[in-house]
Amino acid sequence: MAIFALVDCNNFYASCERLFQPHLRGRPVVILSNNDGCVIARSDEAKSLGILMGTPAFKIRQLIKAHDIAVCSSNYALYGDISERVMRVLGESAPNQEIYSIDECFLDLDRLSVPNLTQWCRNLRHQTMQWTGIPVSIGIGPTKTLAKLANRLAKKSVRESGVLNFMDDPIRIDTALRETSIGDVWGIGRRWTQKLEERGIHTAHDFANAPDAWVRQCMGVVGLRTVHELRGIACHALADQPAPKQTTCYTRTFGTAIYDKMQIQDAVTCFTEQAAAKLRKTGQVAGAVQLFIQTDPFARNVPKKSVSGLTTLDRPTSNTRAIATAVTQIFDRIWQDGYGWRKAGVHLFDLSAPDQIAPSLLDVIETPNDSLMKAVDHINTRYGRGAARMGFASKNAAWQMQQAHVSPRFTTKWAEIPAVRMM
Amino acid sequence: MLRLVNSPPKLETLLFSTHVSAGFPSPADDHIEGKLDLNEHLVRRPAATFFVRASGESMRDAGIFNGDLLIIDRSVTPQLGDIVLAILDGELTVKRLKKADGVWHLAAENKNYPSIPIGEGDCAFWGVVTYTIHQHCGR
């Protein structure tokens, strides 16, 4: 039988902020999105104050003052480095690892023959905490879906002390399925939750006992797989490598509303550079690009607007200039005067590896100024993002990020490592 | 990201093979193994190793001076006599772990600074200081 573990960092961003700022321990902490817009992460203390994910920062100003809540701008340099450390500790301990997101990974513990799996996971949890300072929870089950479910309960229950093991424990699985509402099952989104509830399926247990034919008819093979996984039949294997992403995007909110066309165009060009660099990093090319700009959805007494355009690229490419030309065309097409634009995004679609493209007879197979793009990427890696830019982008513009409460890059910049006072 | 080995030295091909038949065989061929990497020496467990900057004089007699770079290994479990990074009243500080009259202390290494008995107030270990890097020449 397969054995999967899902390891998930507890309140990851808040835990990272607390690592070098011990005075934040025990205090409610919230982390704001890029540009200090919305709450994207919370410590347990902030959760119990009723602060929800996605709450705009201005709506909790009173609460912040009243409860002495620590407010942090997101510090991805720090979170990325700490994530790498956590994943390394976990990956070196287990036979096989799939990094699922910045703060979770699956481990394949099938070939790990230890006398007591629960104890082994408790030790791993302890080691991760000691080595990296980040608390984690571990759920163990015969399928990935059950491991995920076990993790959720491990995190909620004080008694389980961070590790919950479903292996060889059908009674426990049964209880857990009854306690888990259908919307909390891995892979069941909001749309399916509503539909399933309309049909009388409220818990994971209801879903696991639904007839195969019915599930297949309603939800197709994807839904059926989830049902089987809830019954303990593994349908999803551990992906050794994360599957190539099908879309990549670069979206940001501006520091203030911008009315000027030139300024927005600058921002959009910069976002295109970032999106294209991301694409090159994964060794892929894009077949289509979408641009959107929108006004502040929360602003009162100003006209609201959201416009977007999509175009296919002449041939799949990852070249900044080719993509920027297409984006500029879209921009000219969708631009409207008179609005205070607050947000823009560049999405790249139809991604593929360059060798998967069948060139047409008339196509010149693209080696898209590779050396130029490589040089640009190299300079930016070495000297910081934005050191080398396309000719038409400007620096220090009004649209750049607002990050009033960002902590130092404690682990990635020599000038910002923690200072320790010897009292 | 903290990349402890930033980029391997690509320009100097140090690990060449002796199978190349052209030219004069160097008697050193068999002995070139690669350059010494300080990271290898100073950082045993990269995932658990952090750098901090010392500030102040309280550990002077242990050879830790203002501005020194400290290497902290969190994977090492603190023992009596270790120099540790500890959290005291919500702040990170460096002290030596000592025992006096059966009581554990976080001790300063400078007679002008007090020793703090563990158990008083809020105290927790952060990691063990494994190396101090002190700059002797500022140019």
PDB file of C-alpha atoms in Angstrom, chain A residues 119-346:
ATOM      1  CA  GLN A 119       7.094   8.642  15.760  1.00  0.00           C
ATOM      2  CA  TRP A 120       9.316   9.097  12.695  1.00  0.00           C
ATOM      3  CA  CYS A 121       7.100  11.957  11.542  1.00  0.00           C
ATOM      4  CA  ARG A 122       7.128  13.506  15.007  1.00  0.00           C
ATOM      5  CA  ASN A 123      10.915  13.457  14.923  1.00  0.00           C
ATOM      6  CA  LEU A 124      10.909  14.992  11.444  1.00  0.00           C
ATOM      7  CA  ARG A 125       8.595  17.706  12.647  1.00  0.00           C
ATOM      8  CA  HIS A 126      10.892  18.375  15.586  1.00  0.00           C
ATOM      9  CA  GLN A 127      13.969  18.433  13.340  1.00  0.00           C
ATOM     10  CA  THR A 128      12.355  20.878  10.898  1.00  0.00           C
ATOM     11  CA  MET A 129      11.471  23.157  13.795  1.00  0.00           C
ATOM     12  CA  GLN A 130      14.964  22.998  15.269  1.00  0.00           C
ATOM     13  CA  TRP A 131      16.864  23.441  11.992  1.00  0.00           C
ATOM     14  CA  THR A 132      14.711  26.103  10.342  1.00  0.00           C
ATOM     15  CA  GLY A 133      12.577  27.554  13.128  1.00  0.00           C
ATOM     16  CA  ILE A 134       9.391  26.822  11.189  1.00  0.00           C
ATOM     17  CA  PRO A 135       6.615  24.743  12.794  1.00  0.00           C
ATOM     18  CA  VAL A 136       4.972  22.193  10.497  1.00  0.00           C
ATOM     19  CA  SER A 137       2.038  19.792  10.617  1.00  0.00           C
ATOM     20  CA  ILE A 138       2.127  16.339   9.055  1.00  0.00           C
ATOM     21  CA  GLY A 139      -0.758  14.226   7.793  1.00  0.00           C
ATOM     22  CA  ILE A 140      -0.156  10.612   6.746  1.00  0.00           C
ATOM     23  CA  GLY A 141      -2.473   8.505   4.611  1.00  0.00           C
ATOM     24  CA  PRO A 142      -2.702   5.828   1.926  1.00  0.00           C
ATOM     25  CA  THR A 143      -3.585   8.480  -0.720  1.00  0.00           C
ATOM     26  CA  LYS A 144      -2.614  12.085  -1.293  1.00  0.00           C
ATOM     27  CA  THR A 145      -6.200  13.225  -0.716  1.00  0.00           C
ATOM     28  CA  LEU A 146      -6.342  11.447   2.657  1.00  0.00           C
ATOM     29  CA  ALA A 147      -2.882  12.755   3.632  1.00  0.00           C
ATOM     30  CA  LYS A 148      -4.137  16.252   2.925  1.00  0.00           C
ATOM     31  CA  LEU A 149      -7.240  15.616   5.011  1.00  0.00           C
ATOM     32  CA  ALA A 150      -5.163  14.185   7.865  1.00  0.00           C
ATOM     33  CA  ASN A 151      -2.951  17.262   7.738  1.00  0.00           C
ATOM     34  CA  ARG A 152      -5.900  19.562   8.114  1.00  0.00           C
ATOM     35  CA  LEU A 153      -7.057  17.719  11.218  1.00  0.00           C
ATOM     36  CA  ALA A 154      -3.526  17.484  12.623  1.00  0.00           C
ATOM     37  CA  LYS A 155      -3.313  21.246  12.439  1.00  0.00           C
ATOM     38  CA  LYS A 156      -6.675  21.755  14.115  1.00  0.00           C
ATOM     39  CA  SER A 157      -6.264  19.255  16.911  1.00  0.00           C
ATOM     40  CA  VAL A 158      -4.067  20.064  19.888  1.00  0.00           C
ATOM     41  CA  ARG A 159      -4.141  16.417  20.963  1.00  0.00           C
ATOM     42  CA  GLU A 160      -2.471  15.160  17.795  1.00  0.00           C
ATOM     43  CA  SER A 161       0.430  17.566  18.409  1.00  0.00           C
ATOM     44  CA  GLY A 162       0.993  18.223  14.740  1.00  0.00           C
ATOM     45  CA  VAL A 163       1.080  14.647  13.384  1.00  0.00           C
ATOM     46  CA  LEU A 164      -1.953  12.577  12.391  1.00  0.00           C
ATOM     47  CA  ASN A 165      -1.498   9.100  10.915  1.00  0.00           C
ATOM     48  CA  PHE A 166      -4.328   7.397   9.001  1.00  0.00           C
ATOM     49  CA  MET A 167      -2.352   4.296   8.044  1.00  0.00           C
ATOM     50  CA  ASP A 168      -3.925   1.012   9.192  1.00  0.00           C
ATOM     51  CA  ASP A 169      -6.623   2.897  11.023  1.00  0.00           C
ATOM     52  CA  PRO A 170      -9.927   2.615   9.112  1.00  0.00           C
ATOM     53  CA  ILE A 171     -11.971   3.723  12.125  1.00  0.00           C
ATOM     54  CA  ARG A 172     -10.058   6.950  12.368  1.00  0.00           C
ATOM     55  CA  ILE A 173     -10.430   7.583   8.631  1.00  0.00           C
ATOM     56  CA  ASP A 174     -14.170   6.996   8.908  1.00  0.00           C
ATOM     57  CA  THR A 175     -14.510   9.477  11.784  1.00  0.00           C
ATOM     58  CA  ALA A 176     -12.383  12.032   9.965  1.00  0.00           C
ATOM     59  CA  LEU A 177     -14.446  11.742   6.775  1.00  0.00           C
ATOM     60  CA  ARG A 178     -17.623  12.362   8.763  1.00  0.00           C
ATOM     61  CA  GLU A 179     -16.083  15.432  10.429  1.00  0.00           C
ATOM     62  CA  THR A 180     -14.833  16.980   7.196  1.00  0.00           C
ATOM     63  CA  SER A 181     -17.222  19.068   5.156  1.00  0.00           C
ATOM     64  CA  ILE A 182     -17.200  18.486   1.414  1.00  0.00           C
ATOM     65  CA  GLY A 183     -15.751  21.928   0.662  1.00  0.00           C
ATOM     66  CA  ASP A 184     -12.627  21.088   2.637  1.00  0.00           C
ATOM     67  CA  VAL A 185     -11.760  18.055   0.512  1.00  0.00           C
ATOM     68  CA  TRP A 186      -8.674  18.492  -1.685  1.00  0.00           C
ATOM     69  CA  GLY A 187      -9.684  19.272  -5.253  1.00  0.00           C
ATOM     70  CA  ILE A 188     -13.313  20.185  -4.502  1.00  0.00           C
ATOM     71  CA  GLY A 189     -13.656  23.847  -5.395  1.00  0.00           C
ATOM     72  CA  ARG A 190     -16.390  26.286  -4.484  1.00  0.00           C
ATOM     73  CA  ARG A 191     -18.437  25.487  -7.590  1.00  0.00           C
ATOM     74  CA  TRP A 192     -18.497  21.746  -6.870  1.00  0.00           C
ATOM     75  CA  THR A 193     -19.153  22.286  -3.187  1.00  0.00           C
ATOM     76  CA  GLN A 194     -22.365  24.100  -4.008  1.00  0.00           C
ATOM     77  CA  LYS A 195     -23.505  21.514  -6.544  1.00  0.00           C
ATOM     78  CA  LEU A 196     -22.723  18.573  -4.283  1.00  0.00           C
ATOM     79  CA  GLU A 197     -24.490  20.146  -1.329  1.00  0.00           C
ATOM     80  CA  GLU A 198     -27.583  20.697  -3.458  1.00  0.00           C
ATOM     81  CA  ARG A 199     -27.528  16.934  -4.052  1.00  0.00           C
ATOM     82  CA  GLY A 200     -27.324  16.133  -0.357  1.00  0.00           C
ATOM     83  CA  ILE A 201     -23.588  15.535  -0.143  1.00  0.00           C
ATOM     84  CA  HIS A 202     -22.346  17.533   2.825  1.00  0.00           C
ATOM     85  CA  THR A 203     -19.352  15.637   4.172  1.00  0.00           C
ATOM     86  CA  ALA A 204     -16.349  13.804   2.783  1.00  0.00           C
ATOM     87  CA  HIS A 205     -18.021  10.647   4.101  1.00  0.00           C
ATOM     88  CA  ASP A 206     -21.149  11.288   1.984  1.00  0.00           C
ATOM     89  CA  PHE A 207     -18.953  11.795  -1.050  1.00  0.00           C
ATOM     90  CA  ALA A 208     -16.824   8.681  -0.455  1.00  0.00           C
ATOM     91  CA  ASN A 209     -20.034   6.616  -0.354  1.00  0.00           C
ATOM     92  CA  ALA A 210     -21.639   8.075  -3.471  1.00  0.00           C
ATOM     93  CA  PRO A 211     -22.155   5.577  -6.326  1.00  0.00           C
ATOM     94  CA  ASP A 212     -19.299   5.529  -8.865  1.00  0.00           C
ATOM     95  CA  ALA A 213     -21.554   5.810 -11.888  1.00  0.00           C
ATOM     96  CA  TRP A 214     -23.306   8.866 -10.497  1.00  0.00           C
ATOM     97  CA  VAL A 215     -20.024  10.639  -9.636  1.00  0.00           C
ATOM     98  CA  ARG A 216     -18.582   9.820 -13.014  1.00  0.00           C
ATOM     99  CA  GLN A 217     -21.632  11.176 -14.756  1.00  0.00           C
ATOM    100  CA  CYS A 218     -21.692  14.422 -12.744  1.00  0.00           C
ATOM    101  CA  MET A 219     -18.032  15.164 -12.296  1.00  0.00           C
ATOM    102  CA  GLY A 220     -16.205  13.008 -14.774  1.00  0.00           C
ATOM    103  CA  VAL A 221     -13.079  11.017 -14.103  1.00  0.00           C
ATOM    104  CA  VAL A 222     -11.521  13.767 -11.981  1.00  0.00           C
ATOM    105  CA  GLY A 223     -14.350  13.572  -9.433  1.00  0.00           C
ATOM    106  CA  LEU A 224     -14.247   9.792  -9.482  1.00  0.00           C
ATOM    107  CA  ARG A 225     -10.550   9.841  -8.672  1.00  0.00           C
ATOM    108  CA  THR A 226     -11.211  12.002  -5.621  1.00  0.00           C
ATOM    109  CA  VAL A 227     -13.903   9.565  -4.436  1.00  0.00           C
ATOM    110  CA  HIS A 228     -11.532   6.624  -4.853  1.00  0.00           C
ATOM    111  CA  GLU A 229      -8.775   8.472  -3.048  1.00  0.00           C
ATOM    112  CA  LEU A 230     -11.134   9.143  -0.130  1.00  0.00           C
ATOM    113  CA  ARG A 231     -11.809   5.376  -0.033  1.00  0.00           C
ATOM    114  CA  GLY A 232      -8.072   4.747   0.258  1.00  0.00           C
ATOM    115  CA  ILE A 233      -7.331   3.784  -3.342  1.00  0.00           C
ATOM    116  CA  ALA A 234      -4.341   5.813  -4.548  1.00  0.00           C
ATOM    117  CA  CYS A 235      -5.008   7.470  -7.917  1.00  0.00           C
ATOM    118  CA  HIS A 236      -2.436  10.251  -7.761  1.00  0.00           C
ATOM    119  CA  ALA A 237       1.230   9.329  -7.699  1.00  0.00           C
ATOM    120  CA  LEU A 238       3.953  11.567  -6.427  1.00  0.00           C
ATOM    121  CA  ALA A 239       5.084  13.825  -9.215  1.00  0.00           C
ATOM    122  CA  ASP A 240       8.855  13.838  -9.147  1.00  0.00           C
ATOM    123  CA  GLN A 241       9.000  17.101 -11.008  1.00  0.00           C
ATOM    124  CA  PRO A 242       6.322  19.752 -10.828  1.00  0.00           C
ATOM    125  CA  ALA A 243       4.422  19.703 -14.115  1.00  0.00           C
ATOM    126  CA  PRO A 244       5.283  22.642 -16.376  1.00  0.00           C
ATOM    127  CA  LYS A 245       2.908  25.465 -15.657  1.00  0.00           C
ATOM    128  CA  GLN A 246       0.313  26.152 -18.292  1.00  0.00           C
ATOM    129  CA  THR A 247       0.188  29.863 -17.662  1.00  0.00           C
ATOM    130  CA  THR A 248       2.421  32.435 -16.073  1.00  0.00           C
ATOM    131  CA  CYS A 249       1.530  35.937 -15.043  1.00  0.00           C
ATOM    132  CA  TYR A 250       2.807  39.122 -13.515  1.00  0.00           C
ATOM    133  CA  THR A 251       0.181  41.248 -11.798  1.00  0.00           C
ATOM    134  CA  ARG A 252       0.653  44.206  -9.515  1.00  0.00           C
ATOM    135  CA  THR A 253      -1.329  46.987  -7.865  1.00  0.00           C
ATOM    136  CA  PHE A 254       0.088  50.489  -8.292  1.00  0.00           C
ATOM    137  CA  GLY A 255       1.009  52.673  -5.320  1.00  0.00           C
ATOM    138  CA  THR A 256      -1.637  55.243  -6.324  1.00  0.00           C
ATOM    139  CA  ALA A 257      -4.245  55.591  -9.031  1.00  0.00           C
ATOM    140  CA  ILE A 258      -2.580  56.588 -12.310  1.00  0.00           C
ATOM    141  CA  TYR A 259      -4.247  58.619 -15.060  1.00  0.00           C
ATOM    142  CA  ASP A 260      -1.265  59.135 -17.330  1.00  0.00           C
ATOM    143  CA  LYS A 261      -0.983  56.841 -20.352  1.00  0.00           C
ATOM    144  CA  MET A 262       2.812  56.958 -20.538  1.00  0.00           C
ATOM    145  CA  GLN A 263       3.203  55.924 -16.913  1.00  0.00           C
ATOM    146  CA  ILE A 264       0.888  52.959 -17.274  1.00  0.00           C
ATOM    147  CA  GLN A 265       2.650  51.919 -20.435  1.00  0.00           C
ATOM    148  CA  ASP A 266       5.934  51.978 -18.515  1.00  0.00           C
ATOM    149  CA  ALA A 267       4.490  49.752 -15.826  1.00  0.00           C
ATOM    150  CA  VAL A 268       3.002  47.352 -18.323  1.00  0.00           C
ATOM    151  CA  THR A 269       6.329  47.055 -20.131  1.00  0.00           C
ATOM    152  CA  CYS A 270       8.070  46.330 -16.876  1.00  0.00           C
ATOM    153  CA  PHE A 271       5.509  43.640 -16.031  1.00  0.00           C
ATOM    154  CA  THR A 272       6.037  42.122 -19.458  1.00  0.00           C
ATOM    155  CA  GLU A 273       9.764  41.926 -18.789  1.00  0.00           C
ATOM    156  CA  GLN A 274       9.098  40.140 -15.510  1.00  0.00           C
ATOM    157  CA  ALA A 275       6.606  37.702 -17.005  1.00  0.00           C
ATOM    158  CA  ALA A 276       8.951  36.911 -19.912  1.00  0.00           C
ATOM    159  CA  ALA A 277      11.882  36.372 -17.538  1.00  0.00           C
ATOM    160  CA  LYS A 278       9.732  33.961 -15.491  1.00  0.00           C
ATOM    161  CA  LEU A 279       8.928  32.097 -18.684  1.00  0.00           C
ATOM    162  CA  ARG A 280      12.572  31.828 -19.719  1.00  0.00           C
ATOM    163  CA  LYS A 281      13.407  30.500 -16.287  1.00  0.00           C
ATOM    164  CA  THR A 282      11.178  27.491 -16.889  1.00  0.00           C
ATOM    165  CA  GLY A 283      12.570  27.056 -20.394  1.00  0.00           C
ATOM    166  CA  GLN A 284       9.215  27.590 -22.055  1.00  0.00           C
ATOM    167  CA  VAL A 285       7.718  29.731 -24.802  1.00  0.00           C
ATOM    168  CA  ALA A 286       4.257  31.351 -24.898  1.00  0.00           C
ATOM    169  CA  GLY A 287       1.761  31.292 -27.734  1.00  0.00           C
ATOM    170  CA  ALA A 288      -0.528  34.049 -26.477  1.00  0.00           C
ATOM    171  CA  VAL A 289      -0.470  37.050 -24.198  1.00  0.00           C
ATOM    172  CA  GLN A 290      -3.201  38.869 -22.289  1.00  0.00           C
ATOM    173  CA  LEU A 291      -3.058  42.309 -20.754  1.00  0.00           C
ATOM    174  CA  PHE A 292      -5.526  43.770 -18.304  1.00  0.00           C
ATOM    175  CA  ILE A 293      -5.754  47.085 -16.495  1.00  0.00           C
ATOM    176  CA  GLN A 294      -8.345  48.011 -13.913  1.00  0.00           C
ATOM    177  CA  THR A 295      -9.362  50.757 -11.514  1.00  0.00           C
ATOM    178  CA  ASP A 296      -9.572  50.375  -7.735  1.00  0.00           C
ATOM    179  CA  PRO A 297     -12.595  48.180  -6.977  1.00  0.00           C
ATOM    180  CA  PHE A 298     -12.845  49.620  -3.445  1.00  0.00           C
ATOM    181  CA  ALA A 299     -12.608  53.326  -4.303  1.00  0.00           C
ATOM    182  CA  ARG A 300     -15.770  55.318  -3.780  1.00  0.00           C
ATOM    183  CA  ASN A 301     -17.134  58.123  -5.970  1.00  0.00           C
ATOM    184  CA  VAL A 302     -14.804  57.440  -8.892  1.00  0.00           C
ATOM    185  CA  PRO A 303     -15.693  55.663 -12.139  1.00  0.00           C
ATOM    186  CA  LYS A 304     -14.744  51.969 -12.124  1.00  0.00           C
ATOM    187  CA  LYS A 305     -13.469  50.153 -15.158  1.00  0.00           C
ATOM    188  CA  SER A 306     -11.661  46.975 -16.099  1.00  0.00           C
ATOM    189  CA  VAL A 307     -10.379  46.377 -19.613  1.00  0.00           C
ATOM    190  CA  SER A 308      -8.343  43.584 -21.128  1.00  0.00           C
ATOM    191  CA  GLY A 309      -7.171  42.276 -24.451  1.00  0.00           C
ATOM    192  CA  LEU A 310      -5.577  39.088 -25.653  1.00  0.00           C
ATOM    193  CA  THR A 311      -3.512  38.396 -28.707  1.00  0.00           C
ATOM    194  CA  THR A 312      -1.733  35.381 -30.083  1.00  0.00           C
ATOM    195  CA  LEU A 313       1.937  35.751 -30.844  1.00  0.00           C
ATOM    196  CA  ASP A 314       3.168  35.262 -34.398  1.00  0.00           C
ATOM    197  CA  ARG A 315       5.154  32.327 -33.240  1.00  0.00           C
ATOM    198  CA  PRO A 316       5.643  30.925 -29.738  1.00  0.00           C
ATOM    199  CA  THR A 317       8.372  32.896 -28.017  1.00  0.00           C
ATOM    200  CA  SER A 318       9.898  33.902 -24.727  1.00  0.00           C
ATOM    201  CA  ASN A 319      11.599  36.980 -26.143  1.00  0.00           C
ATOM    202  CA  THR A 320      10.800  40.129 -24.174  1.00  0.00           C
ATOM    203  CA  ARG A 321      10.801  42.346 -27.262  1.00  0.00           C
ATOM    204  CA  ALA A 322       8.425  40.140 -29.217  1.00  0.00           C
ATOM    205  CA  ILE A 323       6.034  39.879 -26.271  1.00  0.00           C
ATOM    206  CA  ALA A 324       6.357  43.593 -25.404  1.00  0.00           C
ATOM    207  CA  THR A 325       5.468  44.542 -28.988  1.00  0.00           C
ATOM    208  CA  ALA A 326       2.297  42.464 -28.749  1.00  0.00           C
ATOM    209  CA  VAL A 327       1.466  43.917 -25.329  1.00  0.00           C
ATOM    210  CA  THR A 328       1.935  47.473 -26.616  1.00  0.00           C
ATOM    211  CA  GLN A 329      -0.496  46.747 -29.441  1.00  0.00           C
ATOM    212  CA  ILE A 330      -3.076  45.468 -26.969  1.00  0.00           C
ATOM    213  CA  PHE A 331      -2.436  48.428 -24.706  1.00  0.00           C
ATOM    214  CA  ASP A 332      -3.059  50.964 -27.482  1.00  0.00           C
ATOM    215  CA  ARG A 333      -6.217  49.106 -28.343  1.00  0.00           C
ATOM    216  CA  ILE A 334      -7.746  48.926 -24.856  1.00  0.00           C
ATOM    217  CA  TRP A 335      -6.480  52.208 -23.351  1.00  0.00           C
ATOM    218  CA  GLN A 336      -9.140  54.648 -22.180  1.00  0.00           C
ATOM    219  CA  ASP A 337      -8.576  58.166 -20.913  1.00  0.00           C
ATOM    220  CA  GLY A 338     -10.212  59.514 -17.772  1.00  0.00           C
ATOM    221  CA  TYR A 339      -9.862  56.607 -15.377  1.00  0.00           C
ATOM    222  CA  GLY A 340      -7.585  56.291 -12.376  1.00  0.00           C
ATOM    223  CA  TRP A 341      -5.960  52.934 -13.139  1.00  0.00           C
ATOM    224  CA  ARG A 342      -4.863  51.012 -10.094  1.00  0.00           C
ATOM    225  CA  LYS A 343      -3.828  47.551 -11.249  1.00  0.00           C
ATOM    226  CA  ALA A 344      -2.339  45.862 -14.307  1.00  0.00           C
ATOM    227  CA  GLY A 345      -1.324  42.356 -15.244  1.00  0.00           C
ATOM    228  CA  VAL A 346       0.359  40.456 -18.042  1.00  0.00           C
TER     229      VAL A 346
END
